[in-house]
Short mmCIF file of C-alpha atoms in Angstrom, two decimals:
data_model
loop_
_atom_site.label_atom_id
_atom_site.label_comp_id
_atom_site.label_asym_id
_atom_site.label_seq_id
_atom_site.Cartn_x
_atom_site.Cartn_y
_atom_site.Cartn_z
CA MET M 933 0.29 0.03 -0.05
CA GLY M 934 2.90 2.28 -0.47
CA VAL M 935 1.44 5.24 -2.11
CA LEU M 936 -1.59 5.24 0.14
CA GLU M 937 0.22 4.83 3.37
CA ASN M 938 0.28 7.65 5.88
CA LYS M 939 -2.06 9.76 3.60
CA PHE M 940 -4.99 9.49 5.88
CA GLN M 941 -5.69 9.99 9.63
CA ASP M 942 -4.29 7.40 12.17
CA ASN M 943 -7.54 5.54 12.58
CA VAL M 944 -7.78 4.71 9.03
CA ILE M 945 -6.15 1.33 7.96
CA VAL M 946 -5.56 0.84 4.44
CA ALA M 947 -5.52 -2.93 3.12
CA SER M 948 -6.51 -5.04 0.10
CA LEU M 949 -10.22 -6.21 0.23
CA ASP M 950 -8.99 -9.86 -0.10
CA LYS M 951 -7.17 -9.52 3.14
CA ILE M 952 -9.82 -7.89 5.03
CA LEU M 953 -12.31 -10.54 3.92
CA GLY M 954 -9.77 -13.25 4.85
CA TRP M 955 -9.30 -11.62 8.17
CA ALA M 956 -12.84 -11.44 8.87
CA ARG M 957 -13.73 -14.82 7.74
CA SER M 958 -10.81 -16.74 9.37
CA THR M 959 -11.41 -15.10 12.66
CA SER M 960 -15.09 -16.30 13.14
CA PRO M 961 -15.49 -19.74 11.58
CA TRP M 962 -18.59 -21.06 13.56
CA TYR M 963 -18.40 -24.78 14.12
CA PHE M 964 -21.10 -27.29 13.81
CA GLN M 965 -22.04 -28.74 17.22
CA PHE M 966 -22.24 -32.28 17.14
CA GLY M 967 -20.37 -35.23 18.72
CA LEU M 968 -19.97 -38.77 17.91
CA ALA M 969 -17.86 -40.32 20.65
CA CYS M 970 -15.33 -39.59 23.27
CA CYS M 971 -13.79 -36.79 21.38
CA ALA M 972 -16.85 -34.95 21.65
CA ILE M 973 -16.08 -34.64 25.48
CA GLU M 974 -12.67 -32.82 24.25
CA MET M 975 -14.40 -30.75 21.79
CA MET M 976 -16.80 -29.65 24.71
CA ALA M 977 -13.81 -29.04 27.04
CA SER M 978 -12.43 -26.79 24.49
CA ALA M 979 -15.54 -24.93 24.17
CA ALA M 980 -15.84 -24.44 27.85
CA SER M 981 -14.15 -21.82 30.12
CA ARG M 982 -10.60 -23.12 30.54
CA HIS M 983 -9.64 -23.39 26.92
CA ASP M 984 -12.31 -21.14 25.73
CA LEU M 985 -12.70 -21.32 21.73
CA GLU M 986 -14.75 -18.22 21.75
CA ARG M 987 -11.44 -16.32 22.26
CA ILE M 988 -10.54 -17.35 18.59
CA GLY M 989 -13.99 -16.54 17.50
CA MET M 990 -15.28 -20.01 17.33
CA MET M 991 -18.76 -20.57 18.53
CA PRO M 992 -20.98 -23.69 18.35
CA ARG M 993 -24.23 -23.52 16.16
CA SER M 994 -26.82 -26.43 16.26
CA SER M 995 -27.84 -25.97 12.79
CA PRO M 996 -25.91 -26.91 9.77
CA ARG M 997 -27.26 -23.89 7.92
CA GLN M 998 -25.46 -21.54 10.30
CA ALA M 999 -22.19 -23.43 10.62
CA ASP M 1000 -18.85 -22.98 8.71
CA VAL M 1001 -16.94 -25.66 10.21
CA MET M 1002 -17.82 -29.37 10.77
CA ILE M 1003 -15.75 -30.88 13.54
CA VAL M 1004 -16.08 -34.63 13.01
CA ALA M 1005 -15.29 -35.64 16.73
CA GLY M 1006 -15.58 -39.33 17.18
CA THR M 1007 -16.17 -42.73 15.63
CA VAL M 1008 -18.06 -42.58 12.40
CA THR M 1009 -20.14 -45.61 11.91
CA MET M 1010 -21.58 -46.62 8.51
CA LYS M 1011 -24.94 -45.95 9.68
CA MET M 1012 -23.94 -42.37 10.67
CA ALA M 1013 -21.76 -41.76 7.60
CA LEU M 1014 -24.74 -41.37 5.37
CA ARG M 1015 -26.04 -38.83 8.04
CA VAL M 1016 -22.70 -37.01 8.20
CA LYS M 1017 -22.67 -36.65 4.31
CA LYS M 1018 -26.18 -35.31 4.53
CA LEU M 1019 -25.22 -32.75 7.17
CA TYR M 1020 -22.32 -31.55 5.24
CA GLU M 1021 -24.36 -31.08 2.16
CA GLN M 1022 -26.74 -28.99 4.17
CA MET M 1023 -24.07 -26.60 5.36
CA ALA M 1024 -23.76 -23.42 3.26
CA ASP M 1025 -20.50 -22.62 1.28
CA PRO M 1026 -17.76 -21.95 2.01
CA LYS M 1027 -17.54 -25.03 4.34
CA TYR M 1028 -14.75 -26.69 6.17
CA VAL M 1029 -14.27 -30.01 7.77
CA ILE M 1030 -11.98 -30.94 10.63
CA SER M 1031 -11.40 -34.80 11.24
CA MET M 1032 -10.69 -34.82 15.05
CA GLY M 1033 -9.08 -38.04 16.46
CA SER M 1034 -8.01 -41.42 15.15
CA CYS M 1035 -11.40 -42.85 14.76
CA ALA M 1036 -12.56 -39.91 12.17
CA THR M 1037 -9.32 -40.00 10.47
CA SER M 1038 -8.78 -43.70 9.80
CA GLY M 1039 -10.99 -45.84 11.96
CA GLY M 1040 -8.77 -45.68 14.90
CA PRO M 1041 -8.85 -49.03 17.09
CA TYR M 1042 -11.64 -50.27 14.85
CA TRP M 1043 -9.59 -50.29 11.62
CA GLN M 1044 -9.11 -54.01 11.38
CA HIS M 1045 -12.11 -55.72 13.00
CA GLY M 1046 -14.73 -53.00 13.18
CA TYR M 1047 -17.05 -54.24 10.44
CA HIS M 1048 -19.44 -51.30 11.32
CA VAL M 1049 -16.85 -48.40 11.37
CA LEU M 1050 -16.16 -46.04 8.34
CA LYS M 1051 -12.23 -46.27 7.79
CA GLY M 1052 -11.83 -42.45 7.67
CA VAL M 1053 -14.26 -39.71 7.37
CA ASP M 1054 -12.50 -38.47 4.21
CA LEU M 1055 -14.25 -41.40 2.43
CA VAL M 1056 -17.65 -39.31 2.40
CA VAL M 1057 -16.49 -35.78 2.75
CA PRO M 1058 -13.55 -33.73 2.08
CA VAL M 1059 -11.37 -32.95 5.01
CA ASP M 1060 -9.35 -29.79 5.46
CA VAL M 1061 -7.68 -30.54 8.74
CA TYR M 1062 -6.64 -33.89 10.55
CA VAL M 1063 -6.05 -33.52 14.15
CA PRO M 1064 -4.40 -36.54 15.50
CA GLY M 1065 -4.90 -38.19 19.05
CA CYS M 1066 -7.20 -40.54 20.76
CA PRO M 1067 -8.71 -38.49 21.92
CA PRO M 1068 -6.81 -35.06 21.09
CA ARG M 1069 -6.40 -32.73 24.06
CA PRO M 1070 -8.09 -29.39 23.80
CA GLU M 1071 -4.68 -27.73 22.85
CA ALA M 1072 -4.34 -30.03 19.91
CA LEU M 1073 -7.65 -29.17 18.61
CA ILE M 1074 -7.10 -25.59 19.06
CA GLU M 1075 -3.80 -26.06 17.03
CA GLY M 1076 -5.91 -27.56 14.28
CA LEU M 1077 -8.38 -24.89 14.32
CA LEU M 1078 -5.59 -22.27 14.07
CA LYS M 1079 -4.26 -24.24 11.11
CA LEU M 1080 -7.60 -24.08 9.59
CA GLN M 1081 -7.68 -20.29 10.21
CA GLU M 1082 -4.50 -19.93 8.37
CA LYS M 1083 -5.86 -21.89 5.57
CA ILE M 1084 -8.84 -19.67 5.25
CA GLN M 1085 -6.67 -16.47 5.46
CA THR M 1086 -4.91 -17.72 2.39
CA GLU M 1087 -7.91 -17.81 0.40
CA ARG M 1088 -8.89 -15.15 -2.06
CA PRO M 1089 -12.78 -15.35 -2.28
CA LEU M 1090 -12.88 -12.17 -4.59
CA THR M 1091 -10.35 -13.22 -7.08
CA ARG M 1092 -11.84 -15.28 -9.86
CA LYS M 1093 -10.47 -18.84 -10.35
CA SER M 1094 -8.64 -19.51 -13.63
CA ALA M 1095 -10.29 -22.00 -15.70
CA MET B 261 -34.26 -71.48 46.22
CA THR B 262 -31.09 -73.35 44.49
CA THR B 263 -31.15 -73.86 40.91
CA THR B 264 -31.74 -77.72 41.41
CA GLU B 265 -35.10 -76.97 43.18
CA ILE B 266 -35.87 -74.39 40.61
CA LYS B 267 -35.43 -77.03 37.94
CA SER B 268 -37.50 -79.47 39.67
CA THR B 269 -40.40 -76.98 40.37
CA ILE B 270 -40.26 -76.30 36.40
CA SER B 271 -40.21 -79.91 35.49
CA ASP B 272 -42.93 -80.72 37.78
CA GLN B 273 -45.28 -78.45 36.20
CA ASN B 274 -44.03 -78.50 32.45
CA SER B 275 -43.18 -81.75 31.42
CA GLY B 276 -40.41 -82.13 29.01
CA ALA B 277 -39.46 -78.72 29.11
CA VAL B 278 -36.19 -79.16 30.95
CA ILE B 279 -33.32 -80.49 29.01
CA GLU B 280 -30.57 -82.29 31.02
CA ASN B 281 -27.13 -80.98 29.82
CA GLU B 282 -23.99 -82.15 31.73
CA GLY B 283 -22.16 -79.13 30.11
CA LEU B 284 -23.70 -76.28 31.95
CA SER B 285 -22.82 -74.68 35.10
CA ASP B 286 -24.27 -74.75 38.45
CA ASN B 287 -26.69 -71.72 37.76
CA GLN B 288 -27.82 -72.78 34.43
CA ILE B 289 -30.99 -74.59 33.17
CA GLU B 290 -31.47 -75.70 29.57
CA ILE B 291 -35.14 -75.38 28.38
CA ASN B 292 -36.68 -76.97 25.41
CA GLY B 293 -37.15 -73.91 22.87
CA SER B 294 -40.69 -74.73 21.79
CA GLN B 295 -42.01 -74.76 25.50
CA TRP B 296 -40.16 -71.62 26.28
CA LEU B 297 -43.14 -69.18 26.41
CA GLU B 298 -45.21 -71.45 28.79
CA VAL B 299 -42.25 -71.88 30.98
CA ALA B 300 -41.60 -68.25 31.00
CA THR B 301 -45.21 -67.23 31.96
CA PHE B 302 -45.02 -70.05 34.72
CA MET B 303 -41.70 -68.78 36.02
CA LYS B 304 -42.89 -65.29 36.42
CA GLU B 305 -46.41 -66.15 37.86
CA ASP B 306 -45.53 -69.14 40.29
CA PRO B 307 -45.41 -67.86 43.80
CA ASN B 308 -42.37 -69.90 44.61
CA LEU B 309 -40.48 -68.82 41.72
CA SER B 310 -41.61 -65.52 41.11
CA PHE B 311 -39.01 -64.24 38.63
CA ASP B 312 -40.18 -60.77 38.14
CA GLN B 313 -36.95 -59.29 36.70
CA LEU B 314 -35.26 -60.10 33.32
CA GLU B 315 -31.77 -58.93 33.59
CA CYS B 316 -30.39 -59.64 30.24
CA ILE B 317 -30.63 -61.78 27.01
CA THR B 318 -27.57 -62.71 25.19
CA GLY B 319 -27.00 -64.62 22.06
CA ILE B 320 -24.04 -67.15 21.82
CA ASP B 321 -22.57 -68.63 18.60
CA THR B 322 -21.03 -72.01 19.72
CA GLY B 323 -18.97 -71.86 16.47
CA ASP B 324 -17.81 -74.70 13.96
CA GLY B 325 -21.44 -74.77 12.48
CA GLY B 326 -22.58 -75.82 15.82
CA SER B 327 -25.75 -74.37 17.37
CA LEU B 328 -27.01 -70.86 18.35
CA GLN B 329 -28.02 -69.98 21.83
CA SER B 330 -30.34 -67.66 23.74
CA ARG B 331 -29.47 -67.01 27.20
CA TYR B 332 -31.78 -65.25 29.74
CA ASN B 333 -30.83 -64.05 32.98
CA LEU B 334 -33.66 -63.94 35.42
CA HIS B 335 -33.75 -62.66 38.94
CA SER B 336 -36.45 -62.65 41.61
CA MET B 337 -36.43 -59.65 43.79
CA GLU B 338 -38.88 -61.31 46.25
CA HIS B 339 -36.89 -64.50 46.86
CA ARG B 340 -33.56 -63.15 45.99
CA HIS B 341 -32.61 -65.83 43.51
CA LYS B 342 -31.26 -66.05 40.15
CA VAL B 343 -30.93 -68.40 37.24
CA GLU B 344 -29.69 -68.29 33.77
CA ILE B 345 -31.76 -70.12 31.01
CA VAL B 346 -30.10 -71.57 27.95
CA ILE B 347 -31.93 -72.37 24.80
CA ASN B 348 -30.41 -74.09 21.90
CA HIS B 349 -31.52 -73.20 18.36
CA ASP B 350 -31.03 -74.92 15.04
CA ARG B 351 -28.30 -72.76 13.12
CA LYS B 352 -30.33 -73.12 9.86
CA LYS B 353 -33.49 -71.97 11.45
CA PRO B 354 -33.06 -70.23 14.72
CA ILE B 355 -36.75 -69.57 15.93
CA VAL B 356 -38.00 -69.25 19.50
CA PRO B 357 -41.06 -67.92 20.88
CA SER B 358 -40.91 -64.29 22.02
CA ILE B 359 -41.31 -63.45 25.80
CA GLU B 360 -41.63 -59.62 24.95
CA GLN B 361 -44.94 -59.72 26.61
CA VAL B 362 -44.09 -61.57 29.77
CA TRP B 363 -41.24 -59.20 30.57
CA ARG B 364 -41.52 -56.12 28.62
CA ILE B 365 -37.75 -55.39 28.75
CA GLY B 366 -37.35 -58.37 26.57
CA ASP B 367 -38.53 -56.11 23.50
CA TRP B 368 -35.22 -54.45 23.08
CA PHE B 369 -33.32 -57.36 24.27
CA GLU B 370 -34.78 -59.62 21.82
CA ARG B 371 -34.26 -56.94 18.93
CA GLU B 372 -30.60 -56.67 19.85
CA THR B 373 -29.93 -60.46 19.79
CA TYR B 374 -31.87 -60.71 16.71
CA ASP B 375 -29.84 -57.87 15.00
CA MET B 376 -26.51 -59.60 16.01
CA PHE B 377 -27.26 -63.31 15.49
CA GLY B 378 -30.23 -63.49 13.56
CA ILE B 379 -32.46 -65.56 16.00
CA GLU B 380 -36.05 -64.91 15.32
CA TYR B 381 -38.29 -64.57 18.16
CA GLU B 382 -41.65 -65.53 17.22
CA GLY B 383 -44.30 -63.35 18.15
CA HIS B 384 -42.46 -60.35 19.03
CA ARG B 385 -44.55 -57.25 18.00
CA ASP B 386 -41.88 -55.09 16.42
CA LEU B 387 -38.81 -57.34 15.41
CA ARG B 388 -36.62 -54.94 13.78
CA ARG B 389 -32.89 -54.40 13.91
CA ILE B 390 -31.86 -52.05 16.72
CA LEU B 391 -28.41 -51.06 16.34
CA CYS B 392 -27.40 -51.93 12.48
CA PRO B 393 -29.05 -50.04 9.75
CA ASP B 394 -32.31 -51.37 8.59
CA ASP B 395 -30.73 -52.43 5.14
CA TRP B 396 -27.56 -54.09 6.91
CA GLU B 397 -26.66 -57.41 5.29
CA GLY B 398 -25.86 -60.29 7.64
CA TRP B 399 -25.65 -61.15 11.19
CA PRO B 400 -22.28 -59.46 12.58
CA LEU B 401 -21.83 -61.52 15.57
CA ARG B 402 -22.00 -64.97 14.14
CA LYS B 403 -18.70 -66.59 13.76
CA ASP B 404 -19.01 -67.14 10.08
CA TYR B 405 -19.82 -63.35 9.45
CA GLU B 406 -18.34 -61.85 6.17
CA GLY B 407 -18.58 -58.19 6.14
CA GLN B 408 -20.16 -56.52 3.22
CA ASP B 409 -17.95 -55.10 0.32
CA SER B 410 -19.49 -51.68 -0.02
CA TYR B 411 -22.40 -50.08 1.85
CA HIS B 412 -24.53 -47.35 -0.11
CA GLY B 413 -21.46 -46.79 -2.38
CA ILE B 414 -19.02 -46.42 0.61
CA VAL B 415 -16.09 -49.00 -0.12
CA VAL B 416 -15.34 -51.27 2.93
CA PRO B 417 -11.70 -51.80 2.87
CA LYS B 418 -10.97 -55.12 4.02
CA ILE B 419 -7.67 -55.97 6.00
CA LYS B 420 -6.27 -59.42 6.35
CA GLU B 421 -4.49 -60.47 9.52
CA GLU B 422 -0.75 -60.34 8.09
CA ASP B 423 -1.00 -58.64 4.63
CA GLY B 424 -2.28 -55.32 5.87
CA TRP B 425 -4.59 -53.45 3.47
CA GLU B 426 -5.80 -55.59 0.71
#
């Protein structure tokens, strides 16, 4: 912003619209509130006062229509996989998915003999960030969410994608 | 009451209902499947037995093409005695009378055993799968169960013990 810098009063900030949009979008990704197994307990702990997800702008929404991020927290069974897919399809674009814990990432302890467990949620929905752990501690989940925020920040929603 | 006394009480009133089986442990009684509904009603209503609580129904696959079993854990609040009922089913055609209307808790227990072992409880008013989806194929806890290759277009990767991913 070389030319425009210091041309205005002190309380005016000059930046590119992409950057401001990226900043606004990345610092308020509301997540979809649903848990499937023990990872959900850690997700709840992350949202509660000690770790407090709202300080990084994340707030649970109970409807897929209002959510930007889906945190798949727990074991996805075959029965649930269809429903997870449906919920993902109900979310409004742009939407992101975090696969939390080993079960959601690869089937976890059920990867060999779990006849009813989906071997990784990426078989049904596209995943942006994988958070390892069984279950991951809230710090790990927050690390994953910050990675997602970095990813959102680098996106350029106004720039037309080349064909 | 001891198990032996319970056994003799049942066999006195229901001839042919009790099957002698040496392989069972002290607290178990084997019952002839076709008479199970009458025996169950008797066990609940007889004042000396008064089994008013059904604690659990379990299915067992004895393996190697052997029989399937239903096991019922019964307890009497009044007399403080308990017993386990064993019923053997033919593997090809596992059908047994439902006791869902004797002990109401049997409703979901029977649905679960049906879901996992495919044992049909004749007379159950709502015999559907309870845990697996309705369109699931096979009976998962049978020893000869083979998982399905795909479910609604989702591929199920099969893993062998030694080879890793197939």
